[in-house]
């Protein structure tokens, strides 16, 4: 320690006192200063890794899209298995008098294997009444159990592992009545139904409880322990959303060709990855998804690849950690994740006070995905500069930055509904 410079020695003493290693400490020191964003060069979505330029949609679909998708699979999120043979659905409740008679509430039990040991997942669906036919639907995962999205007493309380939240009286990771409707403000259910859309949701912990348990619970218990290029939790949740769509395809009240996958934060990352892989989804919506979602990794603003892999080691595949200290060596960046959805519409939303998720980096991803939309003769966001607060922009790529913090609000939903009206109706 005697050879160290005084500032270094001081930091080492502090970090030792609070029990952090120096590298952990440097992780905490995120950059929130735009002038300190390093110079970077983004990989070109339309140039193959061998240098070949892509000029047709045929080559994008047949060559470059595959190359990019395979890289994200192998080195970022991890590969998932196919639809399991034992997958089964059972409608366990169907109530046409829900929400004061305004809606149909349906619950579908999803099981994944024939064995008695199958995990159980419960999908909740609300449908508007008196419609002309099958309805376009938003599919989205929730963070704390289906019963938290609305006070409706008919929603089953999740029996899966949940986070212990003191305010809701949750101990021993078991949900209870007190959390019913606790997350209501994030779910504009009445608005969605009034506009003629259905809403389907599933608790992400039904698929894979969100903690680093070595992949032994949730649906992972049916599969061998993941290899370094196999599914982390984000891939697992995405796989779960595809299984939900497998059900929606069988439900005659739902137009399965018009399902938008939407998610917030870590589940916004998940929505983007779901839509990138599963082309049955007609639209993709990312709400405040940040690092590993819509935000460009190379900007290293707010949360970085190294930070996210350290704080949440189970989210991505192990291969991704190779890039912790060399994001510029990634042959992809997150604009290419957006581009994987093309020509399907994608909406990206940021929040003004959400620096951790790098709102500007989220906008730029949408902007730089535009090249691929243009190849299809479509317009992306249509503006080169991030718009002002609360001013939505965009064509096939929609974008807004909303006033306020990291959250999902009625304002966000209003924009998603307008975007869906334009592209799904
Ligand atoms: C943390 C994490 C983010 C993530 C967020 C969330 O803040 O750093 O990457 O998006 O949790 O999911 O709420």
Coordinates of C-alpha atoms and ligand atoms in Angstrom, one line a residue:
X1 CA 0.0 0.0 0.0
X2 CA 3.0 2.3 0.6
X3 CA 3.7 2.6 -3.2
X4 CA 0.2 3.8 -4.0
X5 CA -0.7 7.4 -4.8
X6 CA -2.6 9.1 -1.9
X7 CA -6.0 9.2 -3.7
X8 CA -5.7 5.5 -4.6
X9 CA -4.7 4.6 -1.1
X10 CA -7.7 6.6 0.2
X11 CA -10.0 4.8 -2.1
X12 CA -8.6 1.4 -1.2
X13 CA -9.1 2.2 2.5
X14 CA -12.7 3.3 1.9
X15 CA -13.5 0.3 -0.3
X16 CA -11.9 -2.1 2.2
X17 CA -13.9 -0.5 5.0
X18 CA -17.2 -1.0 3.2
X19 CA -16.2 -4.4 2.0
X20 CA -15.9 -3.8 -1.8
X21 CA -13.0 -4.8 -4.0
X22 CA -11.6 -2.0 -6.2
X23 CA -13.1 -3.5 -9.3
X24 CA -16.5 -3.6 -7.7
X25 CA -16.0 0.1 -6.7
X26 CA -15.2 1.1 -10.2
X27 CA -18.4 -0.6 -11.3
X28 CA -20.4 1.6 -9.0
X29 CA -18.9 4.7 -10.5
X30 CA -21.1 4.9 -13.6
X31 CA -20.9 7.8 -16.0
X32 CA -23.9 10.2 -16.2
X33 CA -22.0 12.9 -18.0
X34 CA -22.7 13.2 -21.7
X35 CA -19.4 14.9 -22.4
X36 CA -17.6 11.8 -21.0
X37 CA -19.2 9.3 -23.4
X38 CA -16.3 7.7 -25.2
X39 CA -15.9 7.9 -29.0
X40 CA -17.3 4.8 -30.5
X41 CA -18.1 3.3 -33.9
X42 CA -21.2 1.2 -34.3
X43 CA -21.2 -2.0 -36.3
X44 CA -23.1 -1.5 -39.6
X45 CA -26.3 -3.6 -39.6
X46 CA -26.0 -3.9 -43.4
X47 CA -22.4 -5.2 -43.6
X48 CA -21.7 -8.9 -43.0
X49 CA -18.8 -9.8 -40.7
X50 CA -16.8 -10.8 -43.8
X51 CA -17.3 -7.3 -45.2
X52 CA -20.1 -8.2 -47.7
X53 CA -22.6 -5.3 -48.1
X54 CA -26.3 -6.2 -47.9
X55 CA -28.5 -4.4 -50.4
X56 CA -31.6 -6.6 -50.7
X57 CA -34.2 -7.7 -48.2
X58 CA -33.6 -11.2 -49.4
X59 CA -30.0 -11.1 -48.3
X60 CA -30.9 -9.3 -45.0
X61 CA -33.4 -12.1 -44.2
X62 CA -31.3 -15.0 -45.5
X63 CA -27.8 -13.9 -44.5
X64 CA -27.3 -10.9 -42.3
X65 CA -30.3 -11.3 -40.1
X66 CA -29.3 -14.9 -39.3
X67 CA -25.7 -13.9 -38.6
X68 CA -26.8 -11.2 -36.2
X69 CA -29.4 -13.3 -34.5
X70 CA -27.0 -16.2 -34.0
X71 CA -24.5 -13.9 -32.4
X72 CA -27.0 -12.5 -29.9
X73 CA -28.0 -16.2 -29.2
X74 CA -24.5 -17.5 -28.7
X75 CA -22.8 -14.6 -27.0
X76 CA -25.4 -12.3 -25.4
X77 CA -28.7 -13.9 -24.2
X78 CA -28.1 -17.6 -24.8
X79 CA -29.9 -20.2 -26.8
X80 CA -33.2 -21.6 -25.7
X81 CA -34.7 -25.0 -26.3
X82 CA -37.6 -25.6 -28.7
X83 CA -41.3 -25.7 -27.7
X84 CA -41.4 -28.7 -25.3
X85 CA -43.4 -31.8 -26.4
X86 CA -45.3 -31.9 -23.1
X87 CA -46.6 -28.3 -23.3
X88 CA -50.2 -28.2 -22.3
X89 CA -52.8 -25.5 -21.7
X90 CA -55.9 -25.6 -19.6
X91 CA -58.5 -22.8 -19.2
X92 CA -59.0 -22.8 -15.5
X93 CA -61.4 -19.9 -15.3
X94 CA -63.5 -17.9 -17.7
X95 CA -65.7 -15.1 -16.3
X96 CA -67.7 -12.9 -18.6
X97 CA -68.7 -10.6 -15.7
X98 CA -65.3 -9.3 -14.8
X99 CA -64.6 -5.6 -14.1
X100 CA -68.3 -4.7 -13.5
X101 CA -69.4 -6.8 -16.4
X102 CA -67.1 -4.8 -18.9
X103 CA -64.7 -7.6 -19.6
X104 CA -64.0 -11.3 -19.8
X105 CA -61.3 -12.6 -17.4
X106 CA -59.7 -15.9 -18.4
X107 CA -56.9 -17.8 -16.7
X108 CA -54.9 -20.4 -18.5
X109 CA -52.7 -22.9 -16.7
X110 CA -49.6 -23.7 -18.7
X111 CA -47.6 -26.9 -17.9
X112 CA -44.4 -27.8 -19.7
X113 CA -43.8 -31.5 -19.2
X114 CA -45.7 -34.7 -18.8
X115 CA -43.8 -35.5 -15.6
X116 CA -45.6 -34.8 -12.3
X117 CA -42.8 -32.4 -11.5
X118 CA -43.8 -29.8 -14.2
X119 CA -43.6 -26.1 -13.1
X120 CA -47.0 -24.4 -13.5
X121 CA -47.5 -21.0 -15.0
X122 CA -50.7 -19.1 -14.9
X123 CA -51.6 -16.7 -17.7
X124 CA -54.2 -14.0 -17.1
X125 CA -56.2 -12.6 -20.0
X126 CA -58.6 -9.7 -20.1
X127 CA -60.8 -9.4 -23.2
X128 CA -63.2 -6.6 -24.2
X129 CA -66.8 -7.6 -24.7
X130 CA -69.0 -7.1 -27.7
X131 CA -66.2 -7.1 -30.3
X132 CA -66.6 -7.9 -34.0
X133 CA -64.2 -10.8 -33.8
X134 CA -60.9 -11.9 -32.5
X135 CA -59.0 -9.0 -30.9
X136 CA -55.4 -7.7 -31.2
X137 CA -53.7 -8.3 -27.9
X138 CA -50.8 -7.0 -25.8
X139 CA -48.8 -9.8 -24.2
X140 CA -46.6 -8.7 -21.3
X141 CA -44.9 -10.2 -18.3
X142 CA -45.4 -8.8 -14.8
X143 CA -42.9 -8.4 -11.9
X144 CA -44.9 -9.4 -8.8
X145 CA -47.7 -11.8 -9.8
X146 CA -50.8 -11.4 -11.9
X147 CA -52.9 -10.4 -8.9
X148 CA -50.8 -7.2 -8.5
X149 CA -51.9 -5.7 -11.8
X150 CA -55.5 -4.9 -10.8
X151 CA -57.6 -5.1 -7.6
X152 CA -60.1 -7.5 -9.3
X153 CA -60.8 -10.1 -6.6
X154 CA -61.1 -12.8 -9.3
X155 CA -57.4 -12.9 -10.2
X156 CA -55.6 -15.9 -8.7
X157 CA -52.7 -15.1 -6.3
X158 CA -49.5 -16.5 -7.6
X159 CA -48.2 -19.6 -5.8
X160 CA -44.6 -19.1 -7.2
X161 CA -41.7 -17.6 -5.4
X162 CA -42.0 -13.8 -5.1
X163 CA -39.7 -11.1 -3.7
X164 CA -40.2 -10.4 0.0
X165 CA -41.7 -6.9 0.1
X166 CA -42.2 -5.5 3.6
X167 CA -45.0 -3.0 2.6
X168 CA -47.1 -5.9 1.2
X169 CA -46.4 -8.1 4.3
X170 CA -44.6 -10.7 2.1
X171 CA -42.4 -13.0 4.1
X172 CA -41.0 -16.4 3.1
X173 CA -41.4 -15.5 -0.6
X174 CA -45.2 -16.3 -0.7
X175 CA -47.6 -13.7 -2.1
X176 CA -50.8 -12.8 -0.2
X177 CA -54.0 -10.7 -0.5
X178 CA -52.2 -7.5 0.5
X179 CA -50.4 -7.1 -2.8
X180 CA -53.6 -7.4 -4.8
X181 CA -53.7 -4.4 -7.2
X182 CA -50.5 -3.0 -5.7
X183 CA -49.1 -2.4 -9.2
X184 CA -52.3 -1.1 -10.8
X185 CA -50.9 2.2 -11.9
X186 CA -48.6 0.4 -14.4
X187 CA -51.5 -1.3 -16.2
X188 CA -54.0 0.8 -18.1
X189 CA -56.4 -2.1 -18.3
X190 CA -59.7 -0.3 -18.7
X191 CA -58.1 2.0 -21.3
X192 CA -56.7 -1.0 -23.2
X193 CA -60.0 -2.8 -23.2
X194 CA -61.9 0.4 -24.2
X195 CA -59.7 0.7 -27.2
X196 CA -60.6 -2.8 -28.4
X197 CA -57.5 -4.7 -27.3
X198 CA -57.0 -7.7 -25.1
X199 CA -54.3 -7.9 -22.5
X200 CA -52.5 -11.1 -21.6
X201 CA -50.0 -11.3 -18.8
X202 CA -47.9 -13.8 -16.9
X203 CA -45.7 -13.5 -13.8
X204 CA -42.1 -13.8 -14.8
X205 CA -41.3 -15.9 -11.7
X206 CA -43.7 -18.6 -13.0
X207 CA -41.1 -19.1 -15.7
X208 CA -37.8 -18.4 -13.9
X209 CA -37.6 -16.9 -10.4
X210 CA -35.4 -13.8 -10.7
X211 CA -32.4 -14.7 -8.5
X212 CA -29.1 -16.4 -9.2
X213 CA -29.9 -20.0 -8.1
X214 CA -27.7 -21.8 -10.6
X215 CA -30.6 -22.4 -12.9
X216 CA -32.3 -25.1 -10.8
X217 CA -35.8 -23.7 -10.4
X218 CA -38.6 -22.6 -12.7
X219 CA -38.6 -24.2 -16.1
X220 CA -34.8 -24.8 -15.8
X221 CA -35.5 -27.8 -13.6
X222 CA -36.7 -29.6 -16.7
X223 CA -33.4 -29.1 -18.6
X224 CA -29.7 -29.6 -18.0
X225 CA -27.7 -26.8 -16.5
X226 CA -27.1 -24.1 -19.2
X227 CA -23.7 -24.1 -21.1
X228 CA -22.0 -20.7 -21.5
X229 CA -23.9 -20.1 -24.8
X230 CA -27.3 -21.3 -23.4
X231 CA -30.2 -19.4 -21.9
X232 CA -29.8 -16.9 -19.1
X233 CA -33.0 -15.6 -17.4
X234 CA -33.8 -13.1 -20.1
X235 CA -33.8 -15.8 -22.7
X236 CA -35.8 -18.0 -20.4
X237 CA -38.5 -15.3 -19.9
X238 CA -38.5 -14.8 -23.7
X239 CA -39.0 -18.5 -24.2
X240 CA -42.0 -18.3 -21.7
X241 CA -43.6 -15.5 -23.7
X242 CA -43.3 -17.6 -26.9
X243 CA -45.1 -20.4 -25.0
X244 CA -47.8 -17.9 -24.1
X245 CA -48.2 -17.1 -27.8
X246 CA -48.5 -20.8 -28.5
X247 CA -51.6 -20.7 -26.3
X248 CA -52.9 -17.4 -27.8
X249 CA -52.8 -19.0 -31.2
X250 CA -55.4 -21.5 -30.0
X251 CA -57.8 -19.0 -28.5
X252 CA -60.5 -18.0 -30.9
X253 CA -61.2 -14.7 -29.2
X254 CA -57.7 -13.5 -29.9
X255 CA -56.1 -12.5 -33.2
X256 CA -52.8 -14.2 -32.8
X257 CA -51.5 -12.5 -35.9
X258 CA -51.8 -9.2 -34.1
X259 CA -50.0 -9.8 -30.8
X260 CA -47.7 -7.0 -29.5
X261 CA -45.1 -8.1 -26.9
X262 CA -44.5 -5.4 -24.4
X263 CA -42.3 -5.2 -21.3
X264 CA -40.8 -2.8 -18.8
X265 CA -37.2 -2.5 -17.7
X266 CA -35.6 -6.1 -17.5
X267 CA -38.8 -7.3 -19.0
X268 CA -38.4 -4.6 -21.8
X269 CA -35.1 -6.2 -22.6
X270 CA -37.0 -9.5 -22.6
X271 CA -39.7 -8.1 -24.9
X272 CA -37.1 -7.0 -27.5
X273 CA -35.3 -10.4 -27.4
X274 CA -38.6 -12.2 -27.6
X275 CA -39.7 -10.2 -30.7
X276 CA -36.2 -10.6 -32.3
X277 CA -36.4 -14.4 -32.2
X278 CA -40.1 -15.1 -32.5
X279 CA -41.4 -13.6 -35.7
X280 CA -45.0 -14.5 -34.9
X281 CA -45.1 -11.4 -32.8
X282 CA -46.5 -8.6 -34.8
X283 CA -45.2 -5.7 -32.8
X284 CA -42.5 -5.1 -30.1
X285 CA -42.6 -2.5 -27.3
X286 CA -39.7 -1.7 -25.0
X287 CA -40.5 0.5 -22.0
X288 CA -37.4 1.9 -20.2
X289 CA -35.3 -1.2 -21.1
X290 CA -31.9 0.3 -20.8
X291 CA -28.6 -1.7 -20.9
X292 CA -29.0 -5.1 -22.7
X293 CA -32.3 -3.7 -24.0
X294 CA -32.6 -0.7 -26.3
X295 CA -29.6 1.3 -25.0
X296 CA -26.4 1.2 -27.0
X297 CA -23.7 -0.6 -25.0
X298 CA -20.9 1.3 -26.6
X299 CA -22.0 4.6 -25.0
X300 CA -21.3 3.2 -21.6
X301 CA -23.6 5.8 -20.1
X302 CA -25.5 4.8 -16.9
X303 CA -25.5 1.0 -16.5
X304 CA -22.8 -0.8 -18.5
X305 CA -22.4 -4.3 -19.7
X306 CA -19.8 -5.0 -16.9
X307 CA -22.1 -3.6 -14.3
X308 CA -25.2 -5.5 -15.4
X309 CA -23.2 -8.8 -15.7
X310 CA -21.9 -8.3 -12.2
X311 CA -25.1 -7.2 -10.5
X312 CA -27.3 -9.7 -12.4
X313 CA -25.1 -12.7 -13.3
X314 CA -28.0 -14.8 -14.3
X315 CA -29.7 -12.5 -16.8
X316 CA -27.4 -13.1 -19.8
X317 CA -25.4 -16.1 -20.9
X318 CA -22.0 -16.6 -19.5
X319 CA -20.3 -15.8 -22.8
X320 CA -21.5 -12.2 -22.5
X321 CA -19.1 -11.6 -19.6
X322 CA -16.2 -11.9 -22.1
X323 CA -17.2 -8.4 -23.3
X324 CA -17.3 -6.8 -19.8
X325 CA -14.2 -4.8 -20.5
X326 CA -14.3 -4.6 -24.2
X327 CA -17.7 -3.7 -25.5
X328 CA -16.2 -2.3 -28.6
X329 CA -15.2 -5.8 -29.7
X330 CA -18.8 -6.8 -29.8
X331 CA -19.7 -7.3 -33.5
X332 CA -23.2 -6.2 -32.6
X333 CA -24.8 -3.4 -30.6
X334 CA -28.3 -3.0 -29.4
X335 CA -29.5 -1.1 -32.6
X336 CA -29.1 -4.5 -34.2
X337 CA -31.4 -6.1 -31.7
X338 CA -34.1 -3.6 -32.7
X339 CA -33.3 -4.2 -36.4
X340 CA -34.0 -8.0 -35.9
X341 CA -37.7 -7.1 -35.6
X342 CA -37.8 -5.4 -39.0
X343 CA -40.0 -5.0 -40.9
X344 CA -42.4 -5.3 -37.9
X345 CA -43.0 -2.2 -35.9
X346 CA -41.0 -1.5 -32.7
X347 CA -41.7 1.2 -30.1
X348 CA -39.0 2.4 -27.7
X349 CA -39.9 4.5 -24.7
X350 CA -37.6 6.3 -22.3
X351 CA -38.1 8.3 -19.2
X352 CA -36.5 11.7 -18.5
X353 CA -35.3 10.8 -15.0
X354 CA -34.0 7.3 -16.0
X355 CA -30.3 8.1 -16.6
X356 CA -29.4 4.6 -15.4
X357 CA -31.1 3.3 -18.6
X358 CA -29.5 5.9 -20.9
X359 CA -32.5 7.5 -22.7
X360 CA -30.3 9.0 -25.4
X361 CA -28.7 5.6 -26.1
X362 CA -32.2 4.1 -26.3
X363 CA -33.2 6.7 -28.9
X364 CA -30.0 6.2 -30.9
X365 CA -30.6 2.4 -31.1
X366 CA -34.0 3.1 -32.7
X367 CA -32.5 5.7 -35.0
X368 CA -29.7 3.4 -36.2
X369 CA -32.0 0.5 -36.7
X370 CA -33.6 2.7 -39.4
X371 CA -31.2 1.5 -42.1
X372 CA -32.8 -2.0 -42.1
X373 CA -36.3 -0.6 -42.2
X374 CA -35.3 1.6 -45.1
X375 CA -34.1 -1.5 -46.9
X376 CA -37.8 -2.7 -46.6
X377 CA -38.9 0.7 -48.0
X378 CA -40.1 1.8 -44.6
X379 CA -39.3 4.7 -42.4
X380 CA -37.8 4.2 -38.9
X381 CA -38.0 7.0 -36.3
X382 CA -37.9 9.6 -39.0
X383 CA -35.9 12.2 -37.0
X384 CA -32.2 12.3 -36.3
X385 CA -32.4 14.1 -33.0
X386 CA -34.0 12.9 -29.8
X387 CA -37.4 14.6 -29.4
X388 CA -38.4 16.8 -26.5
X389 CA -40.1 15.5 -23.4
X390 CA -43.6 14.0 -24.0
X391 CA -43.4 14.4 -27.8
X392 CA -43.8 11.0 -29.5
X393 CA -42.2 10.6 -32.9
X394 CA -41.7 7.8 -35.4
X395 CA -43.0 5.6 -38.2
X396 CA -42.2 2.0 -38.1
X397 CA -39.9 2.7 -35.1
X398 CA -41.8 4.7 -32.5
X399 CA -40.1 6.7 -29.7
X400 CA -40.9 9.0 -26.9
X401 CA -39.2 10.2 -23.7
X402 CA -41.7 10.8 -21.0
X403 CA -41.4 13.2 -18.1
X404 CA -40.8 11.5 -14.8
X405 CA -39.0 8.4 -13.5
X406 CA -38.4 4.8 -14.5
X407 CA -41.9 3.5 -14.6
X408 CA -44.9 2.6 -16.8
X409 CA -47.6 5.2 -16.9
X410 CA -50.9 5.9 -18.7
X411 CA -49.0 8.3 -20.9
X412 CA -46.8 5.4 -22.1
X413 CA -49.8 3.2 -22.7
X414 CA -51.6 5.9 -24.6
X415 CA -48.7 6.0 -27.1
X416 CA -48.6 2.2 -27.4
X417 CA -52.3 2.2 -28.2
X418 CA -51.9 4.9 -30.8
X419 CA -49.0 3.0 -32.3
X420 CA -51.0 -0.2 -32.3
X421 CA -54.0 1.5 -33.9
X422 CA -51.7 2.6 -36.7
X423 CA -50.0 -0.7 -37.3
X424 CA -52.3 -3.5 -36.1
X425 CA -55.8 -2.3 -36.9
Ligands
LIG1 C1 -32.0 -2.6 -12.4 C2 -31.1 -3.0 -13.5 C3 -31.7 -2.6 -14.9 C4 -33.1 -3.2 -15.0 C5 -33.9 -2.7 -13.8 C6 -35.3 -3.3 -13.7 O1 -32.1 -1.3 -12.3 O2 -29.9 -2.4 -13.3 O3 -31.0 -3.1 -15.9 O4 -33.7 -2.7 -16.2 O5 -33.3 -3.2 -12.6 O6 -35.6 -4.3 -14.4 O7 -36.2 -2.8 -13.0

